[in-house]
Amino acid sequence: MDPKVTEGGLNVTLTIRLLMHGKEVGSIIGKKGETVKKMREESGARINISEGNCPERIVTITGPTDAIFKAFAMIAFKFEEDIDNSMSNSTATSKPPVTLRLVVPASQCGSLIGKGGSKIKEIRESTGAQVQVAGDMLPNSTERAVTISGMPDAIIQCVKQICVVMLEVEYKSPPKGATIPYRPKPASAPVIFAGGQAYTIQGQYAIPHPDLTKLHQLAMQHTPFTPLGQTTPGFPGLDANSPASTHELTIPNDLIGCIIGRQGSKINEIRQMSGAQIKIANAAEGSTERQITITGSPANISLAQYLINARWEEDWNAYRVGERQLETTGKEERLTSEVSGMGTL
């Protein structure tokens, strides 16, 4: 490895991708794009922000290594400034760390972690930053999130070391096959119900949605069990013009996993299909239950509630099938044991 690379030499060009929430992106862009324009001019790096109405956005930084590090420094110090501003209006006493999330090809994560975690441990100890490599790949991609937390100076040193590792991987053992980049999905379109039909809102237009219409009708007709957290079955009356309201469900801790799904896949699906906002409270210490808050129109809430309960019923039925299979297997084993113990006549 050329020693100039470790010092941020000019001869190497890199592309680094960051995953940011909407609020973070707004901070980077600034009023009328002034902040990101300044970052581009002063760092010399190209900084591009993905388009789309997404809860998450990809910020791509490309340029010579020294330009990359300057851009990262400006972003880290901007986030620290945001934290300082938020704390001036808060009663919090401890200052949270600056956090950045890199998007790294999974093929490079092994080298970043090192044998037995040796490399990532070395980076943590030498920079003072916290580094976490996600165990699972980001949805529909071959990339993982690498989260870096700490003071801005520690983050900058950490990014430098990560860049060196990535360059070494590219130089010594380029990955086989193409990397499938992570692309955040757009925010789900709002859903309204009117005249027994479901519509998704796209721009200024309401587009009929046959699948959601069928599901909505099923939710209104089919009440096979008392919804979780309620004492009486049934759904509230539906009115497309009704103001948004809030409904709360209480879910046993044992069931929350099947409702959330792997990496939040099930709860996100329920949010998208129902058009409701759904928040799951953290587990309180010593509590055996979790609270789910559903916000939206009565129609959105009804459909979300139905989908949550249907998900629970599906998981429960699967559990009962498995239990019966275990019970049957146990009976067969006991019968085999009894027969073998009888010996020959």
Short mmCIF file of C-alpha atoms in Angstrom, two decimals:
data_model
loop_
_atom_site.label_atom_id
_atom_site.label_comp_id
_atom_site.label_asym_id
_atom_site.label_seq_id
_atom_site.Cartn_x
_atom_site.Cartn_y
_atom_site.Cartn_z
CA MET A 1 0.00 0.00 0.00
CA ASP A 2 1.32 3.40 -0.99
CA PRO A 3 2.04 5.32 2.25
CA LYS A 4 0.52 8.42 0.67
CA VAL A 5 -2.86 6.71 0.83
CA THR A 6 -2.77 6.51 4.62
CA GLU A 7 -2.01 10.22 4.72
CA GLY A 8 -4.81 11.15 2.38
CA GLY A 9 -2.69 11.32 -0.77
CA LEU A 10 -3.95 13.04 -3.93
CA ASN A 11 -3.40 10.11 -6.29
CA VAL A 12 -6.31 7.97 -5.06
CA THR A 13 -9.97 8.67 -5.83
CA LEU A 14 -12.67 7.18 -3.63
CA THR A 15 -16.45 7.05 -3.50
CA ILE A 16 -17.99 6.82 -0.05
CA ARG A 17 -21.72 6.51 0.57
CA LEU A 18 -23.56 7.64 3.70
CA LEU A 19 -27.05 6.74 4.84
CA MET A 20 -28.91 9.67 6.41
CA HIS A 21 -32.36 10.42 7.78
CA GLY A 22 -34.37 13.28 6.31
CA LYS A 23 -33.52 15.69 9.14
CA GLU A 24 -29.79 15.00 8.72
CA VAL A 25 -30.04 15.55 4.97
CA GLY A 26 -31.83 18.86 5.58
CA SER A 27 -28.98 19.96 7.81
CA ILE A 28 -26.40 19.08 5.15
CA ILE A 29 -28.30 20.84 2.36
CA GLY A 30 -28.99 23.99 4.38
CA LYS A 31 -31.17 26.94 3.45
CA LYS A 32 -31.46 27.16 -0.35
CA GLY A 33 -28.66 24.59 -0.62
CA GLU A 34 -26.06 26.98 0.79
CA THR A 35 -24.48 24.48 3.24
CA VAL A 36 -23.88 21.68 0.74
CA LYS A 37 -22.60 24.21 -1.82
CA LYS A 38 -20.04 25.47 0.71
CA MET A 39 -19.00 21.89 1.55
CA ARG A 40 -18.44 21.12 -2.13
CA GLU A 41 -16.41 24.25 -2.74
CA GLU A 42 -14.23 24.03 0.38
CA SER A 43 -13.59 20.28 0.31
CA GLY A 44 -13.21 19.82 -3.44
CA ALA A 45 -15.32 16.65 -3.24
CA ARG A 46 -18.44 15.91 -5.25
CA ILE A 47 -21.39 15.53 -2.89
CA ASN A 48 -24.60 14.10 -4.36
CA ILE A 49 -27.84 13.43 -2.47
CA SER A 50 -30.30 10.82 -3.74
CA GLU A 51 -33.69 11.99 -4.92
CA GLY A 52 -37.06 10.78 -3.77
CA ASN A 53 -39.57 11.12 -0.98
CA CYS A 54 -37.77 8.62 1.26
CA PRO A 55 -37.34 8.48 5.04
CA GLU A 56 -33.68 7.73 4.30
CA ARG A 57 -31.40 9.22 1.65
CA ILE A 58 -28.01 8.24 0.27
CA VAL A 59 -25.29 10.92 0.33
CA THR A 60 -22.47 10.04 -2.08
CA ILE A 61 -19.07 11.70 -1.63
CA THR A 62 -16.50 11.28 -4.41
CA GLY A 63 -13.02 12.70 -4.85
CA PRO A 64 -9.36 12.40 -3.88
CA THR A 65 -8.83 11.06 -0.39
CA ASP A 66 -7.90 14.46 1.06
CA ALA A 67 -11.13 15.94 -0.36
CA ILE A 68 -13.12 13.04 1.06
CA PHE A 69 -11.71 13.62 4.54
CA LYS A 70 -12.39 17.37 4.38
CA ALA A 71 -16.00 16.70 3.39
CA PHE A 72 -16.41 14.20 6.23
CA ALA A 73 -14.93 16.69 8.68
CA MET A 74 -17.39 19.38 7.59
CA ILE A 75 -20.33 16.98 7.92
CA ALA A 76 -19.20 15.75 11.35
CA PHE A 77 -18.72 19.27 12.72
CA LYS A 78 -22.09 20.33 11.25
CA PHE A 79 -23.80 17.48 13.08
CA GLU A 80 -22.00 18.44 16.29
CA GLU A 81 -23.26 22.01 15.83
CA ASP A 82 -26.80 20.65 15.44
CA ILE A 83 -26.41 18.66 18.68
CA ASP A 84 -25.14 21.76 20.53
CA ASN A 85 -28.10 23.78 19.25
CA SER A 86 -30.59 21.11 20.29
CA MET A 87 -29.05 20.88 23.76
CA SER A 88 -29.41 24.61 24.34
CA ASN A 89 -33.18 24.06 24.42
CA SER A 90 -32.99 20.80 26.35
CA THR A 91 -32.58 19.75 29.98
CA ALA A 92 -30.23 16.91 29.02
CA THR A 93 -26.87 17.01 30.78
CA SER A 94 -24.86 14.48 28.76
CA LYS A 95 -23.94 15.35 25.18
CA PRO A 96 -24.76 12.60 22.67
CA PRO A 97 -22.03 11.60 20.20
CA VAL A 98 -22.01 12.50 16.53
CA THR A 99 -23.14 9.49 14.50
CA LEU A 100 -22.56 8.73 10.82
CA ARG A 101 -23.65 5.63 8.92
CA LEU A 102 -21.50 4.43 6.04
CA VAL A 103 -22.84 2.05 3.40
CA VAL A 104 -20.14 -0.52 2.67
CA PRO A 105 -20.16 -3.53 0.29
CA ALA A 106 -20.58 -6.71 2.31
CA SER A 107 -17.53 -8.14 0.51
CA GLN A 108 -15.36 -5.56 2.30
CA CYS A 109 -16.85 -5.94 5.77
CA GLY A 110 -14.85 -9.07 6.60
CA SER A 111 -11.57 -7.18 6.14
CA LEU A 112 -12.95 -4.27 8.14
CA ILE A 113 -13.82 -6.55 11.05
CA GLY A 114 -10.61 -8.60 10.81
CA LYS A 115 -9.88 -12.07 12.12
CA GLY A 116 -11.65 -12.50 15.42
CA GLY A 117 -12.64 -8.80 15.32
CA SER A 118 -8.99 -7.72 15.54
CA LYS A 119 -9.13 -4.97 12.90
CA ILE A 120 -12.25 -3.27 14.13
CA LYS A 121 -10.90 -3.44 17.69
CA GLU A 122 -7.69 -1.78 16.51
CA ILE A 123 -9.65 1.01 14.80
CA ARG A 124 -11.76 1.61 17.91
CA GLU A 125 -8.74 1.78 20.20
CA SER A 126 -6.58 3.97 17.95
CA THR A 127 -9.29 6.51 17.08
CA GLY A 128 -11.52 6.53 20.16
CA ALA A 129 -14.61 6.18 17.95
CA GLN A 130 -17.24 3.48 18.31
CA VAL A 131 -17.65 1.36 15.17
CA GLN A 132 -20.41 -1.19 14.55
CA VAL A 133 -20.81 -3.30 11.42
CA ALA A 134 -24.40 -4.46 10.86
CA GLY A 135 -24.81 -8.24 10.79
CA ASP A 136 -27.44 -8.19 8.05
CA MET A 137 -27.29 -6.64 4.61
CA LEU A 138 -29.48 -3.65 3.83
CA PRO A 139 -32.74 -4.61 2.07
CA ASN A 140 -32.46 -5.70 -1.58
CA SER A 141 -28.71 -5.06 -1.69
CA THR A 142 -25.30 -6.59 -1.02
CA GLU A 143 -24.26 -3.73 1.27
CA ARG A 144 -24.12 -3.29 5.04
CA ALA A 145 -24.37 -0.26 7.30
CA VAL A 146 -21.27 0.68 9.29
CA THR A 147 -22.14 3.03 12.15
CA ILE A 148 -19.46 5.36 13.52
CA SER A 149 -20.04 7.37 16.71
CA GLY A 150 -17.85 9.75 18.67
CA MET A 151 -16.37 13.24 18.64
CA PRO A 152 -15.81 14.74 15.16
CA ASP A 153 -12.01 14.34 15.31
CA ALA A 154 -12.36 10.67 16.28
CA ILE A 155 -14.86 10.10 13.46
CA ILE A 156 -12.51 11.66 10.89
CA GLN A 157 -9.60 9.45 11.99
CA CYS A 158 -11.90 6.43 11.93
CA VAL A 159 -13.08 7.20 8.39
CA LYS A 160 -9.45 7.50 7.25
CA GLN A 161 -8.64 4.05 8.58
CA ILE A 162 -11.78 2.54 7.04
CA CYS A 163 -10.83 4.07 3.67
CA VAL A 164 -7.38 2.50 3.90
CA VAL A 165 -8.95 -0.92 4.55
CA MET A 166 -11.33 -0.51 1.60
CA LEU A 167 -8.46 0.50 -0.70
CA GLU A 168 -6.40 -2.48 0.41
CA VAL A 169 -9.30 -4.84 -0.32
CA GLU A 170 -9.80 -3.34 -3.80
CA TYR A 171 -6.06 -3.58 -4.52
CA LYS A 172 -5.30 -7.05 -3.14
CA SER A 173 -8.51 -9.00 -3.72
CA PRO A 174 -11.17 -7.20 -5.77
CA PRO A 175 -14.65 -8.60 -4.99
CA LYS A 176 -16.08 -11.12 -7.42
CA GLY A 177 -19.41 -10.16 -8.93
CA ALA A 178 -21.19 -6.84 -8.96
CA THR A 179 -22.23 -5.04 -5.79
CA ILE A 180 -25.97 -4.42 -5.58
CA PRO A 181 -26.23 -0.93 -4.04
CA TYR A 182 -28.78 -0.12 -1.37
CA ARG A 183 -31.56 2.17 -2.58
CA PRO A 184 -33.95 3.46 0.11
CA LYS A 185 -37.60 2.89 -0.69
CA PRO A 186 -39.91 5.90 -1.07
CA ALA A 187 -42.21 6.70 1.83
CA SER A 188 -45.51 4.86 1.53
CA ALA A 189 -48.29 6.86 -0.07
CA PRO A 190 -51.16 7.96 2.22
CA VAL A 191 -54.28 5.82 2.00
CA ILE A 192 -57.87 7.05 2.31
CA PHE A 193 -61.20 5.20 2.19
CA ALA A 194 -64.37 6.64 0.66
CA GLY A 195 -67.54 5.00 -0.60
CA GLY A 196 -66.24 1.57 0.32
CA GLN A 197 -63.17 2.04 -1.90
CA ALA A 198 -59.48 2.46 -1.02
CA TYR A 199 -57.33 5.13 -2.68
CA THR A 200 -53.61 5.95 -2.49
CA ILE A 201 -52.61 9.61 -2.73
CA GLN A 202 -50.06 10.36 -5.44
CA GLY A 203 -49.36 14.06 -5.77
CA GLN A 204 -52.71 15.81 -6.20
CA TYR A 205 -54.56 12.69 -7.30
CA ALA A 206 -56.34 9.84 -5.52
CA ILE A 207 -55.62 6.56 -7.34
CA PRO A 208 -58.01 3.61 -6.76
CA HIS A 209 -56.28 0.65 -5.11
CA PRO A 210 -58.23 -2.61 -5.72
CA ASP A 211 -56.12 -4.79 -3.43
CA LEU A 212 -56.51 -2.45 -0.46
CA THR A 213 -60.22 -2.10 -1.24
CA LYS A 214 -60.67 -5.88 -0.92
CA LEU A 215 -58.63 -5.95 2.27
CA HIS A 216 -60.61 -3.04 3.70
CA GLN A 217 -63.91 -4.79 2.94
CA LEU A 218 -62.59 -7.96 4.57
CA ALA A 219 -61.54 -5.99 7.64
CA MET A 220 -65.04 -4.56 7.95
CA GLN A 221 -66.82 -7.89 7.51
CA HIS A 222 -64.47 -10.28 9.29
CA THR A 223 -64.04 -9.98 13.05
CA PRO A 224 -62.95 -13.52 14.04
CA PHE A 225 -61.61 -12.59 17.44
CA THR A 226 -61.43 -9.77 19.90
CA PRO A 227 -58.66 -7.38 18.81
CA LEU A 228 -55.63 -7.38 21.08
CA GLY A 229 -55.86 -4.87 23.88
CA GLN A 230 -59.65 -4.49 23.57
CA THR A 231 -62.51 -6.05 25.50
CA THR A 232 -65.08 -5.98 22.69
CA PRO A 233 -64.68 -6.81 19.00
CA GLY A 234 -65.55 -4.55 16.13
CA PHE A 235 -64.18 -1.60 14.24
CA PRO A 236 -65.09 2.10 14.53
CA GLY A 237 -67.27 3.70 11.88
CA LEU A 238 -65.42 4.88 8.80
CA ASP A 239 -65.50 8.36 7.35
CA ALA A 240 -62.95 9.55 4.79
CA ASN A 241 -63.32 13.11 6.05
CA SER A 242 -62.82 12.26 9.71
CA PRO A 243 -59.87 13.96 11.42
CA ALA A 244 -56.87 11.90 12.44
CA SER A 245 -57.20 10.16 15.79
CA THR A 246 -55.11 7.82 17.91
CA HIS A 247 -55.77 4.27 19.07
CA GLU A 248 -53.65 2.20 21.44
CA LEU A 249 -53.15 -1.57 21.63
CA THR A 250 -51.41 -3.56 24.33
CA ILE A 251 -49.37 -6.50 22.98
CA PRO A 252 -47.65 -9.23 25.02
CA ASN A 253 -43.86 -9.18 24.63
CA ASP A 254 -43.96 -12.75 23.30
CA LEU A 255 -46.00 -11.62 20.27
CA ILE A 256 -44.22 -8.40 19.36
CA GLY A 257 -41.56 -10.15 17.27
CA CYS A 258 -44.06 -11.69 14.85
CA ILE A 259 -45.74 -8.29 14.39
CA ILE A 260 -42.48 -6.41 13.77
CA GLY A 261 -40.97 -9.07 11.49
CA ARG A 262 -37.36 -9.43 10.35
CA GLN A 263 -35.74 -5.97 10.22
CA GLY A 264 -39.19 -4.43 10.66
CA SER A 265 -40.51 -5.92 7.41
CA LYS A 266 -43.95 -6.89 8.74
CA ILE A 267 -44.73 -3.67 10.62
CA ASN A 268 -43.57 -1.62 7.61
CA GLU A 269 -45.86 -3.66 5.39
CA ILE A 270 -48.77 -2.98 7.76
CA ARG A 271 -47.95 0.75 7.75
CA GLN A 272 -47.91 0.82 3.95
CA MET A 273 -51.10 -1.19 3.49
CA SER A 274 -53.10 0.67 6.13
CA GLY A 275 -51.79 4.19 5.61
CA ALA A 276 -51.62 4.61 9.39
CA GLN A 277 -48.70 5.74 11.50
CA ILE A 278 -47.72 2.94 13.90
CA LYS A 279 -45.32 3.36 16.80
CA ILE A 280 -44.19 0.56 19.10
CA ALA A 281 -43.07 1.65 22.56
CA ASN A 282 -39.88 0.28 24.07
CA ALA A 283 -40.32 -2.47 26.62
CA ALA A 284 -40.64 -1.04 30.13
CA GLU A 285 -38.46 -2.69 32.76
CA GLY A 286 -40.30 -5.57 34.37
CA SER A 287 -43.27 -5.28 32.01
CA THR A 288 -44.58 -8.24 30.03
CA GLU A 289 -46.40 -6.04 27.52
CA ARG A 290 -45.64 -3.46 24.83
CA GLN A 291 -47.87 -0.60 23.74
CA ILE A 292 -48.63 0.07 20.07
CA THR A 293 -49.96 3.53 19.12
CA ILE A 294 -51.84 3.81 15.80
CA THR A 295 -52.55 7.25 14.35
CA GLY A 296 -54.66 8.10 11.31
CA SER A 297 -58.24 8.27 10.10
CA PRO A 298 -60.71 5.78 11.59
CA ALA A 299 -60.44 3.75 8.37
CA ASN A 300 -56.63 3.67 8.52
CA ILE A 301 -56.72 2.68 12.19
CA SER A 302 -59.28 -0.06 11.58
CA LEU A 303 -57.26 -1.63 8.78
CA ALA A 304 -54.00 -1.40 10.74
CA GLN A 305 -55.67 -2.97 13.77
CA TYR A 306 -57.09 -5.76 11.65
CA LEU A 307 -53.72 -6.47 10.00
CA ILE A 308 -51.92 -6.54 13.36
CA ASN A 309 -54.42 -8.99 14.80
CA ALA A 310 -54.39 -11.09 11.63
CA ARG A 311 -50.61 -11.27 11.87
CA TRP A 312 -50.85 -12.41 15.49
CA GLU A 313 -53.49 -15.03 14.63
CA GLU A 314 -51.35 -16.34 11.76
CA ASP A 315 -48.34 -16.75 14.05
CA TRP A 316 -50.45 -18.37 16.77
CA ASN A 317 -51.93 -20.89 14.30
CA ALA A 318 -48.43 -21.74 13.07
CA TYR A 319 -47.35 -22.26 16.67
CA ARG A 320 -50.31 -24.57 17.35
CA VAL A 321 -49.53 -26.62 14.20
CA GLY A 322 -45.93 -26.99 15.35
CA GLU A 323 -47.08 -27.94 18.85
CA ARG A 324 -49.38 -30.63 17.45
CA GLN A 325 -46.54 -31.99 15.29
CA LEU A 326 -44.28 -32.21 18.33
CA GLU A 327 -47.05 -33.92 20.26
CA THR A 328 -47.57 -36.44 17.42
CA THR A 329 -43.83 -37.07 17.17
CA GLY A 330 -43.69 -37.67 20.92
CA LYS A 331 -46.51 -40.23 20.73
CA GLU A 332 -44.76 -42.03 17.85
CA GLU A 333 -41.52 -42.18 19.80
CA ARG A 334 -43.26 -43.57 22.88
CA LEU A 335 -45.09 -46.17 20.76
CA THR A 336 -41.82 -47.22 19.08
CA SER A 337 -40.17 -47.51 22.46
CA GLU A 338 -43.02 -49.64 23.86
CA VAL A 339 -43.02 -51.94 20.82
CA SER A 340 -39.24 -52.41 20.92
CA GLY A 341 -39.45 -53.20 24.65
CA MET A 342 -41.90 -56.02 24.09
CA GLY A 343 -39.29 -58.21 22.40
CA THR A 344 -40.20 -61.12 20.13
CA LEU A 345 -43.03 -63.54 20.71
#
